[in-house]
Every structure is written in C-alpha cells, then in structure tokens.
Amino acid sequence: MQERFEQFIKNRFIRSRRLNATRLVAASFAALILAGALLLTLPFAARNGESVGFFTALFTSTSATCVTGLVLVDTWTAWSLFGQVVILLLIQLGGLGFMTVITLISLAQRRHIGLSERLLMVSTLNLSDLDGVVRVVRRALMGTALFEGVGALLLAVRMVPRFGLIRGIWHAVFHSVSAFCNAGFDLQGGDTGPFSSLSGFSDDPLTLLVTGGLIIIGGLGFLVWDDVASHRSWKKLTLYSRLVLSLTAALVIGGTLFFFATEGENPATLGAMPLPERWLNALFQSVTLRTAGFNVIDQGAMKDSSLVMSCIFMLIGGSSGSTAGGIKTVTVWVLLLTLVTGLKGRESITFRGRTLPNRRAMSAMNLFLMVLFMMLFGSMAISLADNAPYLSAAFETASALGTVGLSAGLTSGLSRFSQGLLILMMYTGRVGVLSCSIAFLIRPKDALDIKYPKFDILIG
C-alpha cells in the first residue's frame, strides 16, 4: 500500500508539476517574443527613426528569441543600436533558455534552488531527470560566458581593423553571441550589402573557423560539456556524449565532402574560388547548416541536390540541451538503429550489448513524424500561397522549423500569410519540439504498464 501511495504521489504530483514547468517555459518564450516585438516597434529602435511596424518587429523578435536568423529587414541597415541590443538580448535569452537565466539570478543571490525551479531547468535544457541539474546549469552559464568571450576576442582581431575600435568590438561581441547561440544574425549589411551575412569573409580562415567553432560548441549541448568537464577522457564519457561527439564529427566531415563534390564546380557558389577557399567554405556550409544560419555563398544558387541535402541537415540540427534546434543528432541515430533492427527482423533494439527501451524508439519516431508532417504542410502551403518553387519553399520551411535562418531568397518577398506561417514554424521548432520531447520523457509509468490484447495486421 505504501509503495502504491508513493507511486501515486510521484505520478500525480512530481510529473504534473514538470508538465506545468514545460508549459511555463513555452509561455515564457511567447512572453519574451511579445516583449521584444513591442520594443522593436518603437521608433527609436529603427535606424531611420520610423517604426518598422508590429509585424516586422514580431517576425524579428520571434527569429531572435527562437535563435533562427530569418529576417525581413537587414539587421544593420534597419535597426538602430538600441534595436540591435534588443535583438542581441533576445538571442542570448532564447539560446540559453529564459528560465535558465532566471536561475542564474537565483544563484547569484545565493538563493536555494527549489523543486519548481529545478523542474523549469529540466524543461529548458531538455534534461531527463533532476540529478545534478544545478551543476549542469552553473557550468552551462560559465561555459557560455567563456566561449562567447574568447570568440569575441578572436573575432575582434578582424573586426576592429575593419570597422574601428568601438564598432569593431560591438561587431565581434554581436557575432560571437549570435554564432554560439546558433542564431545567424549579422551586422554586415553596412559593409558588404543587406542580407550579405559573412560572404565578405569567405576568404578569411580566422573568421570562418572561429564562427564555425562557436556554432559547433554551442550545438553540442550542456550535458556533453558537463560530461567532458567532469571526466576529460573518451573512455570515461557516457554513451550519449560519445554518440553526440561522433555524430557531430561525422556530419561535419560528411557535409564538407558532399558540398565540395556538388558545388565545387558551380561558378555561382564555390566554383569561382581557389581550391583552399573552396574547402574552407564547404566546411563552413556543412557547419552553418547545423541551425546556425550564417552564409558565405548564395543559398538560392545551389544545385537541387545541395538544396535537398541542406534541408536534411537543417532538420537534423544539433544535440539535446544545446542552443541548436532540429530533431537532434541522437534522435536520428535512434531512428537509424530502429530501422536496422527492423530490417534484421529483431524485436529488441540493441547496441554494443545494451538494450534501448522501446519507448525511446517510439518517442524518436513520434518526434520525427511530427516534424516531417509540419515540414510537408508548411512547404506546400507556402508554395501554393506564393506560387513559389516547391524546393525553395521547402528550404525556407526547413530553415524556420530547424531554427537555422538560412534563406534561398524567398522570406522577405513572401506574403503575410507565408511569413506568419514561418513565425509559427520558428516558435514550434524552438518551443514545440522541446515541449513534445519533454512530454515523451515524462509519460506516467502507470499508463505504460497497462497491457491490452494483441492484434495483428498486414504491413507492406
């Protein structure tokens, strides 16, 4: 009787509070987006002193908070310093998770972190339990400050000589935070033209490698950081951390080889560059597709095969508990492992002598199908509403849903309906997928233990 009572309390109280925490995280993102939109609507947020209008402000605020990078107006030419600061704050809060920053304030004030706040941190960082959550958050915040600071110093080496001391430092800080948070916002519009992103640095290894390094580190996830900081040995790392690091390396290397092979002779993208520069930009293209959104080549000028592969990379994204979006690397690995298991005719999903719970495979499948359906619906709706080529519409949709921010040149010219749909996709990609993944993790066990009579149907 006592065990049943304890299980009842766990399922009905602790789990329900975690669900409420997930809803609160979703609501906090919505509130942050609305607050950012109202600030960006103010006349002095715009460079010309005239309000850009609520819809443009809402689109920009959603893109910044959801660390996406899709924009209707160029960040440097359209926004004043005040507007740029607002965008940077939204990127930082959205990248770390709004509730994580609130927790930072509690830690700074030496307040006790209660159960409710721990549940909020679990929901924000996409963790599976409460064990060591405060330590993970503390290291995540310290690591964020360290990586963004070092990134800003390295980028200042290029930015200060190019733009002067004050503007160069501001550019370096802005781009470092934007890169680490996988946001893709840039301030290069006044130098190389609106919407040019980092195309002016296509021949600069320092800028591209530092930016790419920040993107990768931000996309690894706070759990991996904590594991690496605690063990500092490949053999002592958890299976999850080793999978994340291995899959990230495989995707970066594989993407580099693919884009060099497909775009290496395309004069509109990589073909006109010297050989070393082609390799550098193919590497950066592979990295930036992992939900970062910076570009050095014209995305709309790529071959169809490259556009399709780009959509796949954007939907995969980074890793759980990171600043990146997408369905996550390990989720894709679970899907492939499930596929191989099915092809072999096995019922248990095993890997190196360990069995993966079937509910994890089901969660991965649910998440994948949900994202796939939203991707197909969004791309078809945009293609029909604006009479746009389907592949280009799919690229914009994958970019929004994966919170990437790359554009094939459609976003700013789309109808309000399609742009509103992209707003919904960005919010869903950042908050909705997170909430669903948390819900999969915390389903009540008593519901999973119910056994029903079996039935059989023909498949295939």
mmCIF file of N, CA and C in Angstrom, residues 317-366:
data_model
loop_
_atom_site.group_PDB
_atom_site.id
_atom_site.type_symbol
_atom_site.label_atom_id
_atom_site.label_comp_id
_atom_site.label_asym_id
_atom_site.label_seq_id
_atom_site.Cartn_x
_atom_site.Cartn_y
_atom_site.Cartn_z
ATOM 1 N N GLY A 317 19.745 19.203 -37.208
ATOM 2 C CA GLY A 317 20.111 20.170 -36.182
ATOM 3 C C GLY A 317 21.271 19.725 -35.312
ATOM 4 N N GLY A 318 21.258 20.189 -34.059
ATOM 5 C CA GLY A 318 22.338 19.911 -33.122
ATOM 6 C C GLY A 318 21.998 18.788 -32.169
ATOM 7 N N SER A 319 22.322 18.983 -30.899
ATOM 8 C CA SER A 319 22.111 17.941 -29.891
ATOM 9 C C SER A 319 21.205 18.454 -28.786
ATOM 10 N N SER A 320 20.650 17.547 -28.027
ATOM 11 C CA SER A 320 19.697 17.893 -26.973
ATOM 12 C C SER A 320 20.356 18.774 -25.912
ATOM 13 N N GLY A 321 19.567 19.703 -25.369
ATOM 14 C CA GLY A 321 20.076 20.570 -24.326
ATOM 15 C C GLY A 321 21.085 21.577 -24.819
ATOM 16 N N SER A 322 21.054 21.909 -26.111
ATOM 17 C CA SER A 322 22.013 22.852 -26.672
ATOM 18 C C SER A 322 21.286 24.101 -27.159
ATOM 19 N N THR A 323 22.045 25.014 -27.768
ATOM 20 C CA THR A 323 21.444 26.214 -28.340
ATOM 21 C C THR A 323 20.885 25.950 -29.735
ATOM 22 N N ALA A 324 21.117 24.748 -30.256
ATOM 23 C CA ALA A 324 20.692 24.413 -31.611
ATOM 24 C C ALA A 324 19.265 23.873 -31.628
ATOM 25 N N GLY A 325 18.676 23.846 -32.829
ATOM 26 C CA GLY A 325 17.331 23.309 -32.992
ATOM 27 C C GLY A 325 17.367 21.972 -33.703
ATOM 28 N N GLY A 326 16.294 21.656 -34.437
ATOM 29 C CA GLY A 326 16.227 20.398 -35.157
ATOM 30 C C GLY A 326 15.725 19.252 -34.287
ATOM 31 N N ILE A 327 15.626 18.078 -34.905
ATOM 32 C CA ILE A 327 15.161 16.911 -34.144
ATOM 33 C C ILE A 327 16.288 16.283 -33.345
ATOM 34 N N LYS A 328 17.507 16.735 -33.519
ATOM 35 C CA LYS A 328 18.691 16.363 -32.768
ATOM 36 C C LYS A 328 19.388 15.126 -33.332
ATOM 37 N N THR A 329 20.712 15.127 -33.166
ATOM 38 C CA THR A 329 21.570 14.098 -33.768
ATOM 39 C C THR A 329 21.274 12.698 -33.235
ATOM 40 N N VAL A 330 21.169 12.566 -31.927
ATOM 41 C CA VAL A 330 20.972 11.238 -31.344
ATOM 42 C C VAL A 330 19.587 10.695 -31.685
ATOM 43 N N THR A 331 18.615 11.585 -31.877
ATOM 44 C CA THR A 331 17.292 11.132 -32.310
ATOM 45 C C THR A 331 17.386 10.454 -33.671
ATOM 46 N N VAL A 332 18.150 11.044 -34.573
ATOM 47 C CA VAL A 332 18.350 10.439 -35.897
ATOM 48 C C VAL A 332 19.069 9.095 -35.766
ATOM 49 N N TRP A 333 20.047 9.036 -34.870
ATOM 50 C CA TRP A 333 20.762 7.777 -34.645
ATOM 51 C C TRP A 333 19.810 6.689 -34.143
ATOM 52 N N VAL A 334 18.916 7.061 -33.223
ATOM 53 C CA VAL A 334 17.932 6.093 -32.718
ATOM 54 C C VAL A 334 17.025 5.608 -33.848
ATOM 55 N N LEU A 335 16.624 6.513 -34.723
ATOM 56 C CA LEU A 335 15.784 6.131 -35.864
ATOM 57 C C LEU A 335 16.513 5.151 -36.780
ATOM 58 N N LEU A 336 17.778 5.423 -37.059
ATOM 59 C CA LEU A 336 18.551 4.524 -37.920
ATOM 60 C C LEU A 336 18.763 3.172 -37.238
ATOM 61 N N LEU A 337 19.022 3.188 -35.937
ATOM 62 C CA LEU A 337 19.202 1.945 -35.196
ATOM 63 C C LEU A 337 17.918 1.125 -35.191
ATOM 64 N N THR A 338 16.786 1.815 -35.062
ATOM 65 C CA THR A 338 15.491 1.128 -35.114
ATOM 66 C C THR A 338 15.251 0.524 -36.487
ATOM 67 N N LEU A 339 15.623 1.251 -37.530
ATOM 68 C CA LEU A 339 15.471 0.748 -38.891
ATOM 69 C C LEU A 339 16.311 -0.503 -39.115
ATOM 70 N N VAL A 340 17.567 -0.455 -38.693
ATOM 71 C CA VAL A 340 18.449 -1.615 -38.857
ATOM 72 C C VAL A 340 17.913 -2.809 -38.085
ATOM 73 N N THR A 341 17.404 -2.557 -36.882
ATOM 74 C CA THR A 341 16.831 -3.646 -36.074
ATOM 75 C C THR A 341 15.638 -4.274 -36.773
ATOM 76 N N GLY A 342 14.777 -3.441 -37.362
ATOM 77 C CA GLY A 342 13.622 -3.962 -38.082
ATOM 78 C C GLY A 342 14.011 -4.760 -39.313
ATOM 79 N N LEU A 343 15.013 -4.270 -40.037
ATOM 80 C CA LEU A 343 15.464 -4.985 -41.239
ATOM 81 C C LEU A 343 16.056 -6.342 -40.891
ATOM 82 N N LYS A 344 16.637 -6.441 -39.699
ATOM 83 C CA LYS A 344 17.200 -7.722 -39.265
ATOM 84 C C LYS A 344 16.149 -8.651 -38.675
ATOM 85 N N GLY A 345 14.920 -8.168 -38.559
ATOM 86 C CA GLY A 345 13.841 -8.997 -38.036
ATOM 87 C C GLY A 345 13.870 -9.173 -36.532
ATOM 88 N N ARG A 346 14.540 -8.272 -35.829
ATOM 89 C CA ARG A 346 14.625 -8.366 -34.374
ATOM 90 C C ARG A 346 13.578 -7.483 -33.711
ATOM 91 N N GLU A 347 13.213 -7.845 -32.486
ATOM 92 C CA GLU A 347 12.239 -7.058 -31.735
ATOM 93 C C GLU A 347 12.915 -6.131 -30.733
ATOM 94 N N SER A 348 14.058 -6.539 -30.207
ATOM 95 C CA SER A 348 14.781 -5.716 -29.238
ATOM 96 C C SER A 348 15.828 -4.877 -29.950
ATOM 97 N N ILE A 349 15.892 -3.605 -29.585
ATOM 98 C CA ILE A 349 16.865 -2.685 -30.170
ATOM 99 C C ILE A 349 18.114 -2.708 -29.296
ATOM 100 N N THR A 350 19.198 -3.268 -29.814
ATOM 101 C CA THR A 350 20.417 -3.413 -29.043
ATOM 102 C C THR A 350 21.574 -2.681 -29.706
ATOM 103 N N PHE A 351 22.519 -2.256 -28.848
ATOM 104 C CA PHE A 351 23.728 -1.595 -29.338
ATOM 105 C C PHE A 351 24.852 -1.872 -28.363
ATOM 106 N N ARG A 352 25.880 -2.584 -28.835
ATOM 107 C CA ARG A 352 27.047 -2.909 -28.034
ATOM 108 C C ARG A 352 26.672 -3.544 -26.699
ATOM 109 N N GLY A 353 25.815 -4.544 -26.778
ATOM 110 C CA GLY A 353 25.447 -5.297 -25.584
ATOM 111 C C GLY A 353 24.459 -4.610 -24.671
ATOM 112 N N ARG A 354 23.840 -3.525 -25.141
ATOM 113 C CA ARG A 354 22.847 -2.814 -24.333
ATOM 114 C C ARG A 354 21.545 -2.729 -25.111
ATOM 115 N N THR A 355 20.443 -2.743 -24.379
ATOM 116 C CA THR A 355 19.118 -2.698 -24.996
ATOM 117 C C THR A 355 18.506 -1.322 -24.814
ATOM 118 N N LEU A 356 18.021 -0.753 -25.907
ATOM 119 C CA LEU A 356 17.345 0.542 -25.860
ATOM 120 C C LEU A 356 15.857 0.324 -25.589
ATOM 121 N N PRO A 357 15.288 0.999 -24.585
ATOM 122 C CA PRO A 357 13.852 0.843 -24.320
ATOM 123 C C PRO A 357 13.025 1.184 -25.558
ATOM 124 N N ASN A 358 11.998 0.385 -25.816
ATOM 125 C CA ASN A 358 11.159 0.619 -26.991
ATOM 126 C C ASN A 358 10.470 1.977 -26.951
ATOM 127 N N ARG A 359 10.209 2.474 -25.740
ATOM 128 C CA ARG A 359 9.524 3.770 -25.642
ATOM 129 C C ARG A 359 10.419 4.903 -26.152
ATOM 130 N N ARG A 360 11.757 4.731 -26.050
ATOM 131 C CA ARG A 360 12.651 5.739 -26.601
ATOM 132 C C ARG A 360 12.571 5.746 -28.130
ATOM 133 N N ALA A 361 12.539 4.555 -28.703
ATOM 134 C CA ALA A 361 12.401 4.461 -30.155
ATOM 135 C C ALA A 361 11.067 5.040 -30.612
ATOM 136 N N MET A 362 9.998 4.786 -29.841
ATOM 137 C CA MET A 362 8.691 5.331 -30.179
ATOM 138 C C MET A 362 8.685 6.859 -30.068
ATOM 139 N N SER A 363 9.352 7.382 -29.051
ATOM 140 C CA SER A 363 9.437 8.837 -28.893
ATOM 141 C C SER A 363 10.178 9.467 -30.065
ATOM 142 N N ALA A 364 11.287 8.828 -30.477
ATOM 143 C CA ALA A 364 12.045 9.341 -31.617
ATOM 144 C C ALA A 364 11.204 9.316 -32.884
ATOM 145 N N MET A 365 10.443 8.241 -33.079
ATOM 146 C CA MET A 365 9.585 8.137 -34.254
ATOM 147 C C MET A 365 8.482 9.190 -34.228
ATOM 148 N N ASN A 366 7.875 9.401 -33.062
ATOM 149 C CA ASN A 366 6.827 10.416 -32.937
ATOM 150 C C ASN A 366 7.359 11.805 -33.259
#
